[in-house]
Short mmCIF file of N, CA, C and O in Angstrom, two decimals:
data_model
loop_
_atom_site.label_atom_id
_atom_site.label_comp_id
_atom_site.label_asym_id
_atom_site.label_seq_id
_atom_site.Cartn_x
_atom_site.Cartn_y
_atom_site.Cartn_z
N UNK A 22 -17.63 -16.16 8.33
CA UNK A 22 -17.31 -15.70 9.67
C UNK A 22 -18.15 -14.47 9.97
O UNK A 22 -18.28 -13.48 9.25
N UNK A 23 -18.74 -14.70 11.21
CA UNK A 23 -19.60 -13.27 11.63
C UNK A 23 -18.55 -12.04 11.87
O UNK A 23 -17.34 -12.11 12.07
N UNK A 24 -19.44 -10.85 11.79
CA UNK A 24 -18.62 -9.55 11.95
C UNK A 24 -18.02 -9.59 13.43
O UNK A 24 -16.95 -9.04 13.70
N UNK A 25 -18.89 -10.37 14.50
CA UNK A 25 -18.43 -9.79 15.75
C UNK A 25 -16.79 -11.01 15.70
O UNK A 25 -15.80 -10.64 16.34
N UNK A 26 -16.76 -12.02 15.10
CA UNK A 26 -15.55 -12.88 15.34
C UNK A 26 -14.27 -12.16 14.50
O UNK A 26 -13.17 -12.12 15.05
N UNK A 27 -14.42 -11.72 13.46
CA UNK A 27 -14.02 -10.87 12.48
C UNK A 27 -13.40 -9.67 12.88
O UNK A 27 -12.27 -9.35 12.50
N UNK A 28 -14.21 -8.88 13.77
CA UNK A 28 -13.58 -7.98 14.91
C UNK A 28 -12.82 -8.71 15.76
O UNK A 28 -11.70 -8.86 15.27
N UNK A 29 -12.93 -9.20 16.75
CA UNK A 29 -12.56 -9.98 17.58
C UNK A 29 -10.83 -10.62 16.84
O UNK A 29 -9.80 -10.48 17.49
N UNK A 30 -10.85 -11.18 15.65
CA UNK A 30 -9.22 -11.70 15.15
C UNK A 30 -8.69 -10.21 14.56
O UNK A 30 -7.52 -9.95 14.30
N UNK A 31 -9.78 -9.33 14.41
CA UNK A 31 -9.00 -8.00 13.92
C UNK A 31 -8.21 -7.55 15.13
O UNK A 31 -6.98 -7.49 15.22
N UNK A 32 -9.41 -7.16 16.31
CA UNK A 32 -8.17 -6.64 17.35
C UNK A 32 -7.15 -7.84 18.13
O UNK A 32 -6.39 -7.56 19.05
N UNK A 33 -7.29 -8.90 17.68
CA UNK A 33 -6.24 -9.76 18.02
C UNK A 33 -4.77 -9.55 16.93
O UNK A 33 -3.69 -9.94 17.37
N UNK A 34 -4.81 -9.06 15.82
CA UNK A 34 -4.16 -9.13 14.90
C UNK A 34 -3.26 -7.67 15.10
O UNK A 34 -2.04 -7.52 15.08
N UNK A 35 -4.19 -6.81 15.25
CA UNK A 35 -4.22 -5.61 15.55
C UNK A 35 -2.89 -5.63 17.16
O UNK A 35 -1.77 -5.14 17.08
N UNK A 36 -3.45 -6.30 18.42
CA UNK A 36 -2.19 -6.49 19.47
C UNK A 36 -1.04 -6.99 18.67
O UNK A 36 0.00 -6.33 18.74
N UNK A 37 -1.07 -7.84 18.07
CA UNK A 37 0.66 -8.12 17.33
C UNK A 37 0.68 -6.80 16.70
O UNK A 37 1.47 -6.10 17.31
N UNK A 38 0.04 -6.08 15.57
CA UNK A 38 0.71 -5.16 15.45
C UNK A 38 1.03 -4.24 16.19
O UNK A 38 1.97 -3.54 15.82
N UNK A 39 0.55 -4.01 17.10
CA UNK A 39 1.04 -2.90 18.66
C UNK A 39 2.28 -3.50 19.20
O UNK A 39 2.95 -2.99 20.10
N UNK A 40 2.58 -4.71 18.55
CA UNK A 40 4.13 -5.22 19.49
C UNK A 40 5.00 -4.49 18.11
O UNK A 40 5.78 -3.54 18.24
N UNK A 41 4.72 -5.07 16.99
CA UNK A 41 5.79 -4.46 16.03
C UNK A 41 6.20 -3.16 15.87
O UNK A 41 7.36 -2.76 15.88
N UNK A 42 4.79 -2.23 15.67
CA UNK A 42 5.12 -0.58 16.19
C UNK A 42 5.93 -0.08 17.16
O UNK A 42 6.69 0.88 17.03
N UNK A 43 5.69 -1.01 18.52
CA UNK A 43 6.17 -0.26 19.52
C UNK A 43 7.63 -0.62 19.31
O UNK A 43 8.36 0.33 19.61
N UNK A 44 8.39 -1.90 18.81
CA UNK A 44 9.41 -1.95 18.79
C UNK A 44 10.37 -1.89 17.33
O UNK A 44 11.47 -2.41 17.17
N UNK A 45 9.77 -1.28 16.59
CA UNK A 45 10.29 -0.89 15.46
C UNK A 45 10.76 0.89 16.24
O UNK A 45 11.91 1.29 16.40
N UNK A 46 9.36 1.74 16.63
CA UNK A 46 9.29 2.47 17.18
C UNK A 46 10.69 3.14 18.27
O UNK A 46 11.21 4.25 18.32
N UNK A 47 10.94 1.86 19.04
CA UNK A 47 11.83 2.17 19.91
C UNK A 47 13.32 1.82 19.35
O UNK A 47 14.43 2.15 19.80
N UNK A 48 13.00 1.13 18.33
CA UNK A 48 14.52 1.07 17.71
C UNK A 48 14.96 2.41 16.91
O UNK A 48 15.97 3.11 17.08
N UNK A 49 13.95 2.55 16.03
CA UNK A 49 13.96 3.56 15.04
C UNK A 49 14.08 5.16 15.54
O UNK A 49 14.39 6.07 14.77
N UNK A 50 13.80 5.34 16.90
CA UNK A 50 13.54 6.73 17.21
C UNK A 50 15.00 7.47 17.87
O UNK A 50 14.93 8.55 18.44
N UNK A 51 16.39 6.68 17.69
CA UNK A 51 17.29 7.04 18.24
C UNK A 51 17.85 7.97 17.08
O UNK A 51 18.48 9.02 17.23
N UNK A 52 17.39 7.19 15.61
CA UNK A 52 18.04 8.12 14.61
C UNK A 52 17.04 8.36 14.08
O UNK A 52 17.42 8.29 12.91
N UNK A 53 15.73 8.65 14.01
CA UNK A 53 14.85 9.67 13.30
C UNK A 53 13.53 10.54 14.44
O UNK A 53 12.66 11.37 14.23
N UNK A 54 13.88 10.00 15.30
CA UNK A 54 13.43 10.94 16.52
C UNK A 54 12.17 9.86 16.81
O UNK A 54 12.14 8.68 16.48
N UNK A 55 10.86 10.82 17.72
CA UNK A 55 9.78 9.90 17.98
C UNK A 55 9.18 9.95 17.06
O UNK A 55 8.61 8.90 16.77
N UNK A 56 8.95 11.20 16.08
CA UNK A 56 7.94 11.48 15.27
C UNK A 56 8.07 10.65 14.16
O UNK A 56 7.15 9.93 13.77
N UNK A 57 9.54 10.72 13.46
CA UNK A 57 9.79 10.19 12.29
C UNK A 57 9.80 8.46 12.40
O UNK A 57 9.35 7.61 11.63
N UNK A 58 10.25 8.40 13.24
CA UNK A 58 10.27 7.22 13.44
C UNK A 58 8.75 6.19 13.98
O UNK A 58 8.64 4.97 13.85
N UNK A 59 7.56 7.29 14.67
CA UNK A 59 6.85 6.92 14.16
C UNK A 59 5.96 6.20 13.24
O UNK A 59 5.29 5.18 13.35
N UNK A 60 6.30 7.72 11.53
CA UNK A 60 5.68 7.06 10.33
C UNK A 60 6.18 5.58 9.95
O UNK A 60 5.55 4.66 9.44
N UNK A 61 7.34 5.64 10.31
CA UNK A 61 8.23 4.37 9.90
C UNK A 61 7.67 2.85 10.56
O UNK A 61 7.55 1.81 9.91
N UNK A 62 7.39 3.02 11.93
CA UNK A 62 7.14 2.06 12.74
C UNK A 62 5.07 1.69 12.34
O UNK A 62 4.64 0.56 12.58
N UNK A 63 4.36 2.48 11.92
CA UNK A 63 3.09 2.54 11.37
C UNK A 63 3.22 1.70 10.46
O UNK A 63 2.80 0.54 10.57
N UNK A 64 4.08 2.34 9.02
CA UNK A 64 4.29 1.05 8.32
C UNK A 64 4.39 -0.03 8.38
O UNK A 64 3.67 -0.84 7.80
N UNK A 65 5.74 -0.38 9.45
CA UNK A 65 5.68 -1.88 9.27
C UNK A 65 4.95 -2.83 9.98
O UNK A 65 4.87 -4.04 9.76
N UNK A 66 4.12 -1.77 11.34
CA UNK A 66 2.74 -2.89 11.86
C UNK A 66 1.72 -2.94 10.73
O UNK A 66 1.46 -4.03 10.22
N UNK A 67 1.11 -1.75 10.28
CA UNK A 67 0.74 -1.79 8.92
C UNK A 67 0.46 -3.22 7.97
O UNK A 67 -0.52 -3.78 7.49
N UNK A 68 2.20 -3.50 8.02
CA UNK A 68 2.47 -4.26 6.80
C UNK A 68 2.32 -5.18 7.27
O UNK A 68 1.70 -5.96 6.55
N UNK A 69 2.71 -5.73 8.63
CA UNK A 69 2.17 -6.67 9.63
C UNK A 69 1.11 -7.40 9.61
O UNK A 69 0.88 -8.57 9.34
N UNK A 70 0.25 -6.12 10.08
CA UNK A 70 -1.40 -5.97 10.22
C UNK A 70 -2.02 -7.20 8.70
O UNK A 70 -2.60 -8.29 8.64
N UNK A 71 -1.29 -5.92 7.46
CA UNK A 71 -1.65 -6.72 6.49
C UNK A 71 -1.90 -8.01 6.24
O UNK A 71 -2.97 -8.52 5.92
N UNK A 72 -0.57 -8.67 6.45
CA UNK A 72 -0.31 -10.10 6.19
C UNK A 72 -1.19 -11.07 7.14
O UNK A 72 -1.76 -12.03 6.62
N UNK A 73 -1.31 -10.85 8.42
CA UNK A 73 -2.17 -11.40 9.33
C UNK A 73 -3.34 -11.54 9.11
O UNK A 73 -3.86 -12.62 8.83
N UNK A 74 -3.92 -10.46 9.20
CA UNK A 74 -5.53 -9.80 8.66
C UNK A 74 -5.89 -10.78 7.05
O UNK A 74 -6.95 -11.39 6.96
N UNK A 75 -5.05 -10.79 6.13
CA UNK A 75 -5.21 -11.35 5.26
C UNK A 75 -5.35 -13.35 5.30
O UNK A 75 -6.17 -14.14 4.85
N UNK A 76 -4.01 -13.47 6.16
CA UNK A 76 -3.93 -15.05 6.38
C UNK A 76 -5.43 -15.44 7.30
O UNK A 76 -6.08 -16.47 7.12
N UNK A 77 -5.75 -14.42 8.24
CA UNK A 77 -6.29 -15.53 8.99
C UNK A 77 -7.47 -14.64 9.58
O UNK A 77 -8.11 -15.47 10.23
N UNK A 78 -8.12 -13.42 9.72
CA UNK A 78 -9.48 -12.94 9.82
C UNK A 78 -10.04 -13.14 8.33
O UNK A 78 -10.83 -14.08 8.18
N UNK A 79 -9.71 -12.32 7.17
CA UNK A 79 -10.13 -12.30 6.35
C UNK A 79 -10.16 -13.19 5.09
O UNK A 79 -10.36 -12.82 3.93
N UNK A 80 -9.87 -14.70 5.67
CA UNK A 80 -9.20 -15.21 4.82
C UNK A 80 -10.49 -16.24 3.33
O UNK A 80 -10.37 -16.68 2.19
N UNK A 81 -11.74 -16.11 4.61
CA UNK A 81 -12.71 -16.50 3.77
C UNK A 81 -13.31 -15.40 2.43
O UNK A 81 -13.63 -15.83 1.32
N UNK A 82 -13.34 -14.34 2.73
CA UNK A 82 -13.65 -12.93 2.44
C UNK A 82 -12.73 -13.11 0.98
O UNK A 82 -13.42 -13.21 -0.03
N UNK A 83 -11.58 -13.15 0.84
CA UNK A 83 -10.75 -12.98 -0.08
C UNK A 83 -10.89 -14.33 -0.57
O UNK A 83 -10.45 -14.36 -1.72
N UNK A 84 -11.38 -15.66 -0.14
CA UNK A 84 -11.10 -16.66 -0.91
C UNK A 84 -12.89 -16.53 -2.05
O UNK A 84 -13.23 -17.29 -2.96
N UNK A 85 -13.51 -15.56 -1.61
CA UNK A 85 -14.98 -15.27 -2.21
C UNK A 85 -14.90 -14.08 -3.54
O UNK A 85 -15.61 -13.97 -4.54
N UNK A 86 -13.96 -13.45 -3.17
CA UNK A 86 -13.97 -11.98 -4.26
C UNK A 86 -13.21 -11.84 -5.22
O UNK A 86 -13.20 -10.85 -5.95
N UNK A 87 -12.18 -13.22 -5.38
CA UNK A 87 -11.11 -13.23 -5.96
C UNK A 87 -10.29 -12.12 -6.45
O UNK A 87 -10.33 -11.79 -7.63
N UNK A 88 -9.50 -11.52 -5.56
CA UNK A 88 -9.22 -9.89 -5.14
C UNK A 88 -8.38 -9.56 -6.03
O UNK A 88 -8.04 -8.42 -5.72
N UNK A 89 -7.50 -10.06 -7.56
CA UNK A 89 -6.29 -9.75 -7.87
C UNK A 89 -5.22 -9.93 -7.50
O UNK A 89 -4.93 -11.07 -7.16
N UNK A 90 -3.88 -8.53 -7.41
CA UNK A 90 -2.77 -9.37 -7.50
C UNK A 90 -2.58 -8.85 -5.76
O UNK A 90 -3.12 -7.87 -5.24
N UNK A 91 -1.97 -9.49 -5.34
CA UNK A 91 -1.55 -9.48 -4.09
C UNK A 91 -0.84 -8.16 -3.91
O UNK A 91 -0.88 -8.01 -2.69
N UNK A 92 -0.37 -7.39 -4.29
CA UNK A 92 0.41 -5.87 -4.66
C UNK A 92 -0.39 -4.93 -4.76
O UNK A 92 -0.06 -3.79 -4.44
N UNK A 93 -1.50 -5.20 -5.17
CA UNK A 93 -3.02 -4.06 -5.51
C UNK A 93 -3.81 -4.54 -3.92
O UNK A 93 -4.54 -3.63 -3.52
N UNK A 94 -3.79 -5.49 -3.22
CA UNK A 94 -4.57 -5.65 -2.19
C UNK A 94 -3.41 -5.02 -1.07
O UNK A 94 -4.04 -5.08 -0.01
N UNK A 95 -2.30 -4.56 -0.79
CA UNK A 95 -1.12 -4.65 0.21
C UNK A 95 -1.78 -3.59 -0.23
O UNK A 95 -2.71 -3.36 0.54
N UNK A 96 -1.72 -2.34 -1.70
CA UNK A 96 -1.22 -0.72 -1.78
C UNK A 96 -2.56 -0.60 -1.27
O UNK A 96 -2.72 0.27 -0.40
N UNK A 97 -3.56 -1.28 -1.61
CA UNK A 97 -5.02 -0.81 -1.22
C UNK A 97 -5.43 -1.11 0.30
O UNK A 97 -6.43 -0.64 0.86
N UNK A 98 -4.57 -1.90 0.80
CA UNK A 98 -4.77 -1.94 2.47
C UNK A 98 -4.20 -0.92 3.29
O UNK A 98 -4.74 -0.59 4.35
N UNK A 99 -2.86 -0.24 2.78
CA UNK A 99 -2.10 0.88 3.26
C UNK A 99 -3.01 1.88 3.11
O UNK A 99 -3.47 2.34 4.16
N UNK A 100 -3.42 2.35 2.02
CA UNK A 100 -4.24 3.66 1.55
C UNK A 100 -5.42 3.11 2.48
O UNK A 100 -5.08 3.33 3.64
N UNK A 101 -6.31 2.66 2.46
CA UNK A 101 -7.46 2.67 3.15
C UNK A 101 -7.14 2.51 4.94
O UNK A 101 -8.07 2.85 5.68
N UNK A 102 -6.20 2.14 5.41
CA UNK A 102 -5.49 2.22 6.78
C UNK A 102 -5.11 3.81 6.78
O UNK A 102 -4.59 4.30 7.79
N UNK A 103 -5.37 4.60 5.64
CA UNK A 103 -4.80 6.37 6.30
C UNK A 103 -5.80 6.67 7.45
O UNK A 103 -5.47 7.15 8.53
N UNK A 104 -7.14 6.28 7.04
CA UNK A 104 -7.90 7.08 8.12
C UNK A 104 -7.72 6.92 9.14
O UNK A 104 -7.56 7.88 9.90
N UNK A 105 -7.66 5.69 9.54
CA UNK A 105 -7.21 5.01 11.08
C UNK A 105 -6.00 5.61 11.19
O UNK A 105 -5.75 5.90 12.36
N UNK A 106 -4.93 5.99 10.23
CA UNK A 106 -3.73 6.44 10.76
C UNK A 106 -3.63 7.39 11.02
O UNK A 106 -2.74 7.72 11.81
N UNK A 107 -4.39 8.18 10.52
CA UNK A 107 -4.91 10.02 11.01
C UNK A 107 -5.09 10.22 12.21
O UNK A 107 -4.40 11.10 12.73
N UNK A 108 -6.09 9.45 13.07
CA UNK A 108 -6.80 9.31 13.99
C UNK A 108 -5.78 8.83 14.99
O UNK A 108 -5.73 9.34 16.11
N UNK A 109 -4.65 7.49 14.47
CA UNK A 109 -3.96 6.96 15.00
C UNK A 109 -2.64 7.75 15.60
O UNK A 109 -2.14 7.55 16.71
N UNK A 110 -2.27 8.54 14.75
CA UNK A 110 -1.18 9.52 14.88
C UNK A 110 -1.40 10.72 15.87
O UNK A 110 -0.67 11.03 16.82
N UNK A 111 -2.64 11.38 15.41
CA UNK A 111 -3.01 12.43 16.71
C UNK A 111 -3.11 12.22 17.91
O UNK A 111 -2.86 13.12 18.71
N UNK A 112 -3.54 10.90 18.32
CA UNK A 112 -3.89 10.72 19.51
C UNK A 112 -2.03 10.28 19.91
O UNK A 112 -1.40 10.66 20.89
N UNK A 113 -1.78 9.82 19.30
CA UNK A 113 -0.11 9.52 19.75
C UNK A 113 0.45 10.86 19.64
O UNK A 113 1.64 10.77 19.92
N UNK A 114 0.11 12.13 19.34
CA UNK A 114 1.21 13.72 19.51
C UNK A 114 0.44 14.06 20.54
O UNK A 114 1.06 14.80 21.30
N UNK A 115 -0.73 13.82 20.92
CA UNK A 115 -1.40 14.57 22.15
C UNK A 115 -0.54 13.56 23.22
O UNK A 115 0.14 14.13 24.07
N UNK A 116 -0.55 12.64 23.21
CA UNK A 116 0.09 12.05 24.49
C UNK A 116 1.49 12.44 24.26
O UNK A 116 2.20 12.65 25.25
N UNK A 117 1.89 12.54 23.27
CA UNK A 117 3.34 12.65 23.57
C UNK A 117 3.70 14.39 23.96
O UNK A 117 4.83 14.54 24.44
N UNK A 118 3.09 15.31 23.85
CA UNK A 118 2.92 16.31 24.27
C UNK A 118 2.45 16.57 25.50
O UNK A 118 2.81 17.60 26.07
N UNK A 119 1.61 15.70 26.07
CA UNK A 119 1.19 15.95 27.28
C UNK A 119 1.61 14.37 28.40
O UNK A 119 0.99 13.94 29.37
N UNK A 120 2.60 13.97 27.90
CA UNK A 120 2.97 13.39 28.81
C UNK A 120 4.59 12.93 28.52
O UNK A 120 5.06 12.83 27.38
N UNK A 121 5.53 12.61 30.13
CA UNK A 121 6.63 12.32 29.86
C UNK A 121 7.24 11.06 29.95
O UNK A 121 6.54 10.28 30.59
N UNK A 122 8.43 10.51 29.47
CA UNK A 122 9.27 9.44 30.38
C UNK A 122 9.05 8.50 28.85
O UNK A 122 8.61 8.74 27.73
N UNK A 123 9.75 7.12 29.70
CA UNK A 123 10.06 6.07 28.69
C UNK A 123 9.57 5.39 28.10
O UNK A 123 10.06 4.66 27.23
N UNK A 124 7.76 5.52 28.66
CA UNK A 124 6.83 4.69 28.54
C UNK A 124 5.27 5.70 27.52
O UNK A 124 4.28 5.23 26.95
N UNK A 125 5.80 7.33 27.72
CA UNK A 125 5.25 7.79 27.01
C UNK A 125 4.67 7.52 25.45
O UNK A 125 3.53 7.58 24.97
N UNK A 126 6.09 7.16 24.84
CA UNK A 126 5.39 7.13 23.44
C UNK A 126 4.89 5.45 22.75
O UNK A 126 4.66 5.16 21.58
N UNK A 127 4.84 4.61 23.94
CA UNK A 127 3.98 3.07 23.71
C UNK A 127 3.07 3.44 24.12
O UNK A 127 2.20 3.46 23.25
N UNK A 128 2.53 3.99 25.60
CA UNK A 128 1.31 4.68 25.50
C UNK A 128 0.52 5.22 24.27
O UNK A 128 -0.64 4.86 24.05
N UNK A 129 1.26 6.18 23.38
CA UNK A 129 0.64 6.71 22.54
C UNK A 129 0.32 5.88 21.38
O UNK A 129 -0.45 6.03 20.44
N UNK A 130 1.29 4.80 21.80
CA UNK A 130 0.82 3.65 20.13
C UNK A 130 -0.35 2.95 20.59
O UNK A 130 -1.14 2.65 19.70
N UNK A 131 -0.69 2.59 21.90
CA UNK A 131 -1.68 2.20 22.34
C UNK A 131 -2.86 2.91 21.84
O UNK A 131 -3.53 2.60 20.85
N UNK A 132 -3.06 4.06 22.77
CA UNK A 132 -4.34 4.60 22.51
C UNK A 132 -4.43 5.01 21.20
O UNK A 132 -5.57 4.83 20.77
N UNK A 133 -3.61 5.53 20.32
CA UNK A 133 -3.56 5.25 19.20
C UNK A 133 -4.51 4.41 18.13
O UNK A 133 -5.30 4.65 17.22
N UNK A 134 -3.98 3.40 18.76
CA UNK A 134 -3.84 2.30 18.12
C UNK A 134 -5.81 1.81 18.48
O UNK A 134 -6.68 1.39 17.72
N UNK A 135 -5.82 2.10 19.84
CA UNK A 135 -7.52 2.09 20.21
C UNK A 135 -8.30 2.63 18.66
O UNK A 135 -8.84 2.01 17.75
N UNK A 136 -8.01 4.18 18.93
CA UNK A 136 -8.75 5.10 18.59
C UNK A 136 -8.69 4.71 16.97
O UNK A 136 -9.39 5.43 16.26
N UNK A 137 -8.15 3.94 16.48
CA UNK A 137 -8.27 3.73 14.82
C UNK A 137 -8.39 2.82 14.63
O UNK A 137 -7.96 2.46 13.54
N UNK A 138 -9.05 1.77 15.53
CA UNK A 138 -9.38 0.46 15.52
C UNK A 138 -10.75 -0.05 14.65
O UNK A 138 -10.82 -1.16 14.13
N UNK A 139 -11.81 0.98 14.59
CA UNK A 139 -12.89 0.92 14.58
C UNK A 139 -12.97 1.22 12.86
O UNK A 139 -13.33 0.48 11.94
N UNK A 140 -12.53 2.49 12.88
CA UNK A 140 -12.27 2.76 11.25
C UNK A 140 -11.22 1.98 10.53
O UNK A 140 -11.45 1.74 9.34
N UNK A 141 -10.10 1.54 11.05
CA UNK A 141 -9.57 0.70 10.47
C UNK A 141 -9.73 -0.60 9.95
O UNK A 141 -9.15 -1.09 8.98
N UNK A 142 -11.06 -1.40 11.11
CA UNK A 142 -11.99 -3.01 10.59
C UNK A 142 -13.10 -2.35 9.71
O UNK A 142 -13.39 -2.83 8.61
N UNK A 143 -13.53 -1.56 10.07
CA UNK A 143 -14.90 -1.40 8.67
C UNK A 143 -14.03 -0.68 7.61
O UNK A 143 -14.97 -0.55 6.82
N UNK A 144 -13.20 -0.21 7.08
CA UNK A 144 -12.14 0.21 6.02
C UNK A 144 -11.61 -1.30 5.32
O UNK A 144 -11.89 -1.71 4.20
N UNK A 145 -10.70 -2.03 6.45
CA UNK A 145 -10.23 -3.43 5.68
C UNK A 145 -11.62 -4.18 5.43
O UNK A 145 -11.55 -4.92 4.44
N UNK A 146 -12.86 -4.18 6.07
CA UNK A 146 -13.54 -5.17 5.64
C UNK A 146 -14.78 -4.98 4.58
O UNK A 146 -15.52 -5.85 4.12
N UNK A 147 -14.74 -3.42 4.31
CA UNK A 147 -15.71 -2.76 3.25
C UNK A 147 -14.75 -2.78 2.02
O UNK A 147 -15.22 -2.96 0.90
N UNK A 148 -13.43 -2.60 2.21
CA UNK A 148 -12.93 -1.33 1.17
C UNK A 148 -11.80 -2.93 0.43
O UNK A 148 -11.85 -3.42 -0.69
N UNK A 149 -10.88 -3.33 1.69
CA UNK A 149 -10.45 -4.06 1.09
C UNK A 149 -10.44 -5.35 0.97
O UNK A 149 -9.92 -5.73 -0.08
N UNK A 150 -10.90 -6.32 1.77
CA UNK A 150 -11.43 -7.81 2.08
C UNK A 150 -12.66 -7.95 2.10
O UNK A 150 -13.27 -8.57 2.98
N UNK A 151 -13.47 -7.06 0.54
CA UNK A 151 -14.59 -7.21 0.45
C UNK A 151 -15.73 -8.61 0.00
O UNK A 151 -15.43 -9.20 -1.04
N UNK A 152 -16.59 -8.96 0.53
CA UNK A 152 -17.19 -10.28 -0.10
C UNK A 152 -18.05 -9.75 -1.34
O UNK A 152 -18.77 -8.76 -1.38
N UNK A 153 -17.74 -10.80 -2.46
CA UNK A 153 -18.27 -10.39 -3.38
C UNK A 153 -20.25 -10.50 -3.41
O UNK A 153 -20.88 -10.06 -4.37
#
């Protein structure tokens, strides 16, 4: 699969995980606020992200490198997703700081979610769905 199709099922994979964030997000933030509930809601698009990204962009990639155990490719997809989540997180406290209402903090998973898009496909596709 070429890089540009590869991108292309990443940020497709990537919108489902913007549905799971936002509504893990909005469940989670009644008892750990926006912030905490945040990290929480990252994770499980994250973990999302993972499983998708794995079944069905990257799926030739991993059937080439024979990657190990499925537990070492999940911890190594989380850790290499920090950078994007760095990137991902700031841009979600600037909006949520500079803007109000109900729709504020999906906004911020959005652009968010933009802004760590880029480091997040060359991270999963260098670091962890590498071709051998």
């Amino acid at each position: 699969m070429k890089i540009g199709r590869e991108f292309l099922s990443f940020a497709v994979v990537g919108a489902a995980g913007f549905v799971v964030d936002v509504v893990v997000l909005y469940l989670l933030a009644p008892l750990l606020g926006w912030y905490g509930a945040r990290v929480l809601s990252f994770l499980a698009a994250a973990t999302a992200t993972w499983a998708l990204n794995r079944r069905y962009t990257f799926s030739a990639r991993r059937a080439n490198n024979g990657s190990g155990s499925v537990l070492r490719e999940y911890l190594g997809y989380l850790v290499t997703m920090l950078g994007g989540a760095v990137v991902n997180y700031g841009a979600y406290v600037l909006v949520l700081h500079e803007m109000n209402g109900a729709w504020a903090p999906a906004l911020g998973v959005a652009l968010g979610s933009c802004a760590g898009l880029v480091v997040n496909f060359l991270s999963a596709r260098y670091l962890v769905f590498r071709a051998k």
